[in-house]
XYZ file of C-alpha atoms in Angstrom:
370
model
C 134.510 -62.836 19.672
C 134.283 -59.324 20.333
C 137.781 -57.172 20.298
C 138.987 -53.836 21.382
C 137.111 -52.481 24.811
C 135.590 -53.885 26.940
C 131.813 -54.588 27.425
C 132.575 -53.906 31.156
C 133.995 -50.440 30.239
C 130.691 -49.396 28.479
C 128.763 -50.568 31.136
C 130.017 -47.570 33.091
C 128.758 -45.315 30.701
C 125.313 -46.263 31.110
C 124.245 -45.607 35.325
C 122.696 -42.601 35.182
C 119.311 -42.812 33.575
C 118.521 -42.739 29.636
C 116.692 -39.206 29.925
C 119.664 -38.137 30.813
C 122.004 -39.894 28.561
C 119.865 -38.886 26.103
C 121.248 -35.035 26.136
C 124.490 -36.396 24.810
C 125.082 -37.031 21.409
C 127.829 -39.468 21.850
C 125.002 -41.542 24.163
C 123.428 -43.330 21.803
C 126.807 -44.459 19.926
C 128.019 -46.367 22.950
C 124.794 -47.339 23.606
C 124.242 -49.018 20.525
C 128.033 -50.799 20.484
C 127.277 -51.393 24.003
C 124.230 -54.105 22.976
C 126.314 -54.710 20.284
C 128.669 -56.238 21.924
C 126.246 -57.894 24.501
C 124.269 -59.709 21.302
C 127.992 -61.018 19.360
C 128.811 -62.463 23.057
C 125.370 -63.179 24.115
C 124.418 -65.138 20.579
C 127.293 -65.728 17.965
C 127.222 -69.925 16.970
C 131.234 -69.667 15.369
C 130.255 -72.944 13.908
C 127.165 -71.047 11.553
C 128.723 -67.670 12.349
C 125.965 -66.766 12.490
C 123.347 -66.244 15.591
C 121.431 -67.916 17.415
C 118.082 -67.645 17.866
C 118.028 -67.062 21.850
C 119.236 -67.706 25.158
C 117.705 -71.257 25.454
C 117.434 -71.925 21.817
C 120.708 -72.128 20.129
C 120.500 -73.082 16.542
C 121.122 -70.974 14.236
C 117.953 -67.994 14.107
C 115.399 -68.326 11.270
C 117.077 -65.531 7.573
C 114.450 -63.067 8.507
C 116.014 -61.882 12.806
C 119.551 -63.041 10.702
C 118.732 -59.882 8.359
C 118.021 -57.605 11.506
C 121.224 -58.725 12.349
C 122.328 -57.692 8.786
C 121.378 -53.809 9.048
C 122.341 -54.007 12.611
C 126.147 -54.953 11.293
C 125.396 -52.425 8.510
C 125.292 -49.754 10.455
C 127.621 -50.525 12.862
C 130.244 -51.041 10.255
C 129.749 -47.305 8.822
C 129.751 -46.117 12.587
C 133.336 -47.933 13.464
C 134.175 -49.679 9.743
C 137.717 -50.770 11.604
C 136.279 -53.100 14.387
C 132.806 -54.057 12.585
C 133.542 -53.706 9.085
C 135.305 -57.459 9.279
C 132.031 -58.872 11.711
C 130.046 -57.751 8.907
C 131.575 -59.452 6.291
C 132.507 -62.840 7.981
C 128.326 -62.591 8.326
C 127.285 -61.530 4.793
C 129.128 -64.403 3.872
C 128.237 -66.962 6.356
C 124.332 -65.909 5.498
C 124.950 -67.997 2.179
C 124.145 -71.344 3.955
C 120.413 -70.110 4.011
C 121.417 -69.036 -0.224
C 119.594 -71.170 -2.224
C 121.173 -71.019 -6.006
C 120.028 -74.857 -6.899
C 116.159 -73.854 -8.354
C 115.170 -71.631 -11.446
C 114.820 -68.585 -9.299
C 117.406 -69.032 -6.122
C 116.914 -67.458 -2.952
C 117.105 -67.856 1.010
C 115.624 -70.203 2.115
C 113.824 -69.169 6.431
C 117.045 -72.065 7.825
C 120.199 -73.714 6.290
C 119.693 -74.989 3.435
C 121.529 -77.525 0.763
C 119.077 -76.444 -1.840
C 116.356 -77.514 -4.134
C 114.352 -75.577 -1.703
C 110.572 -74.742 -1.645
C 110.311 -72.641 1.655
C 110.663 -70.154 0.631
C 109.551 -66.542 2.219
C 109.173 -63.285 -0.269
C 109.319 -60.773 2.351
C 112.926 -62.776 4.577
C 113.907 -62.012 0.667
C 113.205 -58.640 1.139
C 114.839 -57.596 4.592
C 117.714 -58.346 2.545
C 117.395 -57.213 -0.153
C 117.754 -53.554 1.346
C 120.784 -54.173 4.431
C 122.261 -55.266 1.245
C 121.813 -52.441 -0.865
C 121.924 -50.058 2.110
C 125.322 -51.760 2.959
C 126.487 -51.251 -0.772
C 125.706 -47.387 -0.545
C 128.631 -47.406 1.361
C 130.947 -50.395 0.968
C 130.510 -50.320 -3.213
C 131.545 -54.135 -2.681
C 130.147 -55.540 -6.466
C 129.411 -58.827 -4.734
C 126.208 -57.182 -2.183
C 124.612 -55.775 -5.455
C 125.345 -58.612 -7.234
C 123.543 -60.695 -4.234
C 120.751 -57.931 -3.842
C 119.453 -57.804 -7.118
C 119.483 -61.546 -8.001
C 117.423 -62.113 -4.164
C 114.979 -58.933 -5.769
C 114.458 -60.734 -8.509
C 112.964 -63.640 -6.083
C 110.816 -61.381 -4.224
C 109.182 -59.873 -7.616
C 108.713 -63.997 -9.055
C 105.735 -63.066 -6.047
C 104.044 -61.184 -8.007
C 101.250 -62.403 -10.291
C 97.370 -61.242 -11.128
C 95.365 -63.649 -8.375
C 93.520 -60.317 -6.445
C 94.441 -57.958 -8.986
C 98.787 -58.442 -8.035
C 100.046 -58.532 -5.065
C 102.785 -59.994 -3.986
C 102.537 -63.591 -2.242
C 104.181 -64.019 1.310
C 105.449 -67.615 0.535
C 106.094 -69.301 -3.047
C 104.197 -72.431 -2.018
C 101.238 -69.741 -1.447
C 101.328 -71.437 2.625
C 98.310 -69.600 4.066
C 96.833 -68.614 0.714
C 97.639 -64.918 2.281
C 99.186 -61.747 0.146
C 100.568 -59.209 3.247
C 101.559 -56.274 3.410
C 104.731 -57.017 4.992
C 105.866 -58.216 1.191
C 104.757 -56.427 -0.529
C 106.449 -52.475 1.422
C 109.897 -54.243 1.777
C 109.212 -55.505 -2.226
C 108.314 -51.657 -3.595
C 111.205 -50.501 -1.190
C 113.738 -53.464 -2.367
C 113.013 -51.319 -5.953
C 113.256 -48.192 -5.282
C 116.592 -49.084 -3.733
C 118.332 -50.872 -6.760
C 116.669 -48.734 -9.210
C 119.173 -45.858 -7.567
C 121.843 -48.561 -9.453
C 121.204 -49.342 -12.224
C 120.338 -46.964 -15.221
C 117.355 -46.672 -17.993
C 115.244 -48.549 -18.227
C 116.093 -51.214 -15.806
C 115.734 -48.032 -13.991
C 112.830 -47.192 -15.488
C 111.306 -50.416 -14.643
C 111.988 -50.991 -11.237
C 110.715 -47.646 -10.043
C 107.224 -49.050 -12.260
C 107.145 -51.650 -10.546
C 107.305 -50.492 -7.059
C 104.100 -48.080 -8.064
C 102.845 -50.892 -9.258
C 103.157 -52.818 -5.541
C 102.048 -49.405 -3.886
C 99.166 -49.195 -5.295
C 98.156 -52.652 -5.264
C 98.936 -52.463 -1.609
C 96.766 -49.661 -1.093
C 93.856 -50.550 -2.861
C 94.363 -53.890 -1.374
C 95.541 -53.403 2.387
C 95.123 -49.977 3.227
C 92.411 -48.585 5.877
C 90.957 -45.651 6.042
C 92.584 -43.620 9.001
C 95.678 -44.221 6.735
C 97.262 -47.382 8.779
C 97.738 -50.803 6.749
C 95.985 -54.729 7.547
C 98.398 -57.534 7.480
C 97.226 -59.923 4.844
C 94.097 -60.429 2.069
C 93.195 -64.249 1.492
C 93.591 -64.872 -1.561
C 90.566 -67.217 -2.898
C 87.782 -65.481 -0.128
C 89.376 -61.580 -0.749
C 89.030 -61.667 3.027
C 91.002 -58.623 4.132
C 92.948 -59.931 7.733
C 92.105 -57.078 10.420
C 95.803 -55.986 12.313
C 97.973 -53.366 12.588
C 101.553 -53.805 12.724
C 103.852 -50.792 12.979
C 105.972 -53.269 10.525
C 103.669 -53.340 7.981
C 102.449 -49.297 7.526
C 106.571 -48.722 8.111
C 108.263 -49.918 5.506
C 104.933 -47.965 3.657
C 105.319 -45.211 4.550
C 109.314 -46.056 3.397
C 108.072 -47.511 0.336
C 106.213 -43.479 -0.327
C 108.490 -42.221 0.101
C 110.896 -43.559 -1.824
C 108.278 -43.001 -4.757
C 108.895 -39.190 -3.877
C 112.300 -38.961 -4.060
C 111.799 -41.000 -7.147
C 109.355 -39.370 -9.381
C 109.348 -35.903 -8.103
C 105.251 -35.930 -7.905
C 103.730 -35.192 -4.139
C 100.811 -36.573 -3.262
C 103.347 -39.692 -2.556
C 105.221 -37.484 0.343
C 101.780 -35.964 1.177
C 100.530 -39.768 1.552
C 103.458 -40.824 3.577
C 103.156 -37.686 6.028
C 99.452 -38.404 6.695
C 100.006 -42.827 7.074
C 102.917 -41.886 8.914
C 101.034 -39.729 11.694
C 98.300 -41.434 12.024
C 101.107 -43.677 13.321
C 100.242 -42.582 16.985
C 97.631 -44.992 16.614
C 101.007 -47.000 17.889
C 101.736 -45.323 20.900
C 101.388 -46.642 24.420
C 99.355 -44.389 25.880
C 101.793 -45.130 29.382
C 105.143 -44.808 27.870
C 104.946 -42.980 24.718
C 106.570 -45.350 22.771
C 105.771 -48.671 20.005
C 103.254 -51.117 21.523
C 104.573 -53.866 19.394
C 107.248 -55.848 20.372
C 111.117 -54.050 19.194
C 111.402 -56.867 16.563
C 108.032 -55.225 14.486
C 108.489 -51.474 15.844
C 112.382 -51.338 15.675
C 111.628 -50.314 11.355
C 109.034 -47.957 12.604
C 111.241 -45.523 14.249
C 113.168 -46.183 10.546
C 110.320 -44.998 9.435
C 110.140 -42.224 11.737
C 113.717 -41.231 10.836
C 113.168 -41.354 7.524
C 110.172 -38.616 7.264
C 111.974 -36.435 9.544
C 114.608 -36.096 6.643
C 112.614 -35.794 3.998
C 110.208 -32.832 5.978
C 111.851 -31.530 8.804
C 109.442 -32.515 10.886
C 110.907 -32.450 14.936
C 108.011 -34.626 16.205
C 108.166 -37.779 14.023
C 112.728 -37.108 15.153
C 111.196 -36.650 18.734
C 108.979 -39.650 18.337
C 111.131 -42.221 17.142
C 113.856 -40.380 20.119
C 111.334 -41.718 22.875
C 111.074 -44.779 21.273
C 114.687 -45.521 21.430
C 114.639 -44.237 25.130
C 112.231 -46.555 26.096
C 113.129 -49.218 24.447
C 116.993 -48.909 25.956
C 115.779 -48.396 29.463
C 113.770 -52.122 29.681
C 117.366 -53.451 27.716
C 118.896 -51.883 30.919
C 116.703 -53.287 33.202
C 116.559 -56.335 31.663
C 117.945 -57.808 28.380
C 115.551 -59.136 25.378
C 115.863 -62.968 25.543
C 116.116 -63.416 22.298
C 119.194 -62.434 19.847
C 116.400 -60.462 17.684
C 114.414 -58.097 19.820
C 118.572 -57.282 20.818
C 119.733 -56.624 17.419
C 116.481 -53.840 16.482
C 117.707 -52.486 19.466
C 120.577 -51.966 18.743
C 119.805 -51.231 14.950
C 118.242 -48.303 16.653
C 120.597 -46.732 18.346
C 123.006 -46.590 15.683
C 120.542 -44.931 13.892
C 120.085 -42.756 16.778
C 123.487 -41.969 16.898
C 123.624 -40.958 12.618
C 120.379 -38.648 13.348
C 123.146 -36.946 16.020
C 126.230 -36.994 13.652
C 127.284 -34.904 10.958
C 128.943 -37.880 8.959
C 125.575 -39.434 9.633
C 123.071 -36.829 8.228
C 125.393 -36.702 5.669
C 125.267 -40.789 4.941
C 121.248 -40.435 5.145
C 121.273 -37.146 2.374
C 123.704 -39.193 -0.062
C 121.292 -43.110 0.823
C 117.886 -40.688 -0.054
C 119.048 -38.914 -3.205
C 117.178 -40.615 -6.314
C 120.567 -41.843 -7.736
C 124.254 -41.754 -6.169
């Protein structure tokens, strides 16, 4: 269990409304701490060192949900290194249970593995690449950089020329589709790793991101700017259905290309797509309709777009989502681990948006070179 201040003490901070709390610059950090402690107390599995799926399913969650928790702890460790860094380090090691080193191109399996698995998802691995590289910004831990590089090699092995390119969803071509959720985060991972590589390797990663973005826009972007879910390779049919996380990662990939190349059309397109994101808002609450496991990525994209443009409408959209989701959580905490982790991640990022140290971290992280 987490040590330090008790949950009971933290709860005393949250007796006023969500709107009133938002006026306090320290409120988001306190909320983030409260939710993170709740997750650890409620879902942590000491036997595996990972987190259980839900209140009723006590097995360790799938790796992509663990990846959301990883992103939460990465942000938490920036806020309070003494308290959260040891927990994060143990957790990264616990995720080795999902890593399969016994295959030609190693990668993370969806569940704990003994090796020689063939059930890997390219998007699962991409999420972990992004979080490991975000932590490397602060930790400079060589093992994290190496693991992110290896996992990205697996992700990029999912690219082939069927449909003219694109990354499959699953290594055995389950469902026979190439998905936005595997291509968007792959492009983001390429661009983030390129910051820590030199010369030809960095240039190759940026060019790969450019190819991925171009393919995804050509095959899965609707005329309104938002992105559909997947394309069936055998027929070319686009499976309609727009989710926040698909559009969010493409916004971040476009912003990353702009930062890496200085080519303004990427920024212009990112802003167009981000503006179209109003389509996802619920008219009653002003927050995203999607479940937190998807919508938290769009909040990250809002904050990313705000940093790139200074346009406060994206910051305010992120703030509205954070406040609405936290209000729901206070009324009744989410029953599944990943929804709680998604909320805590949002809250840590909102806290960083209100502190100079947090803004400085993201200024460095957004730079084309470290």
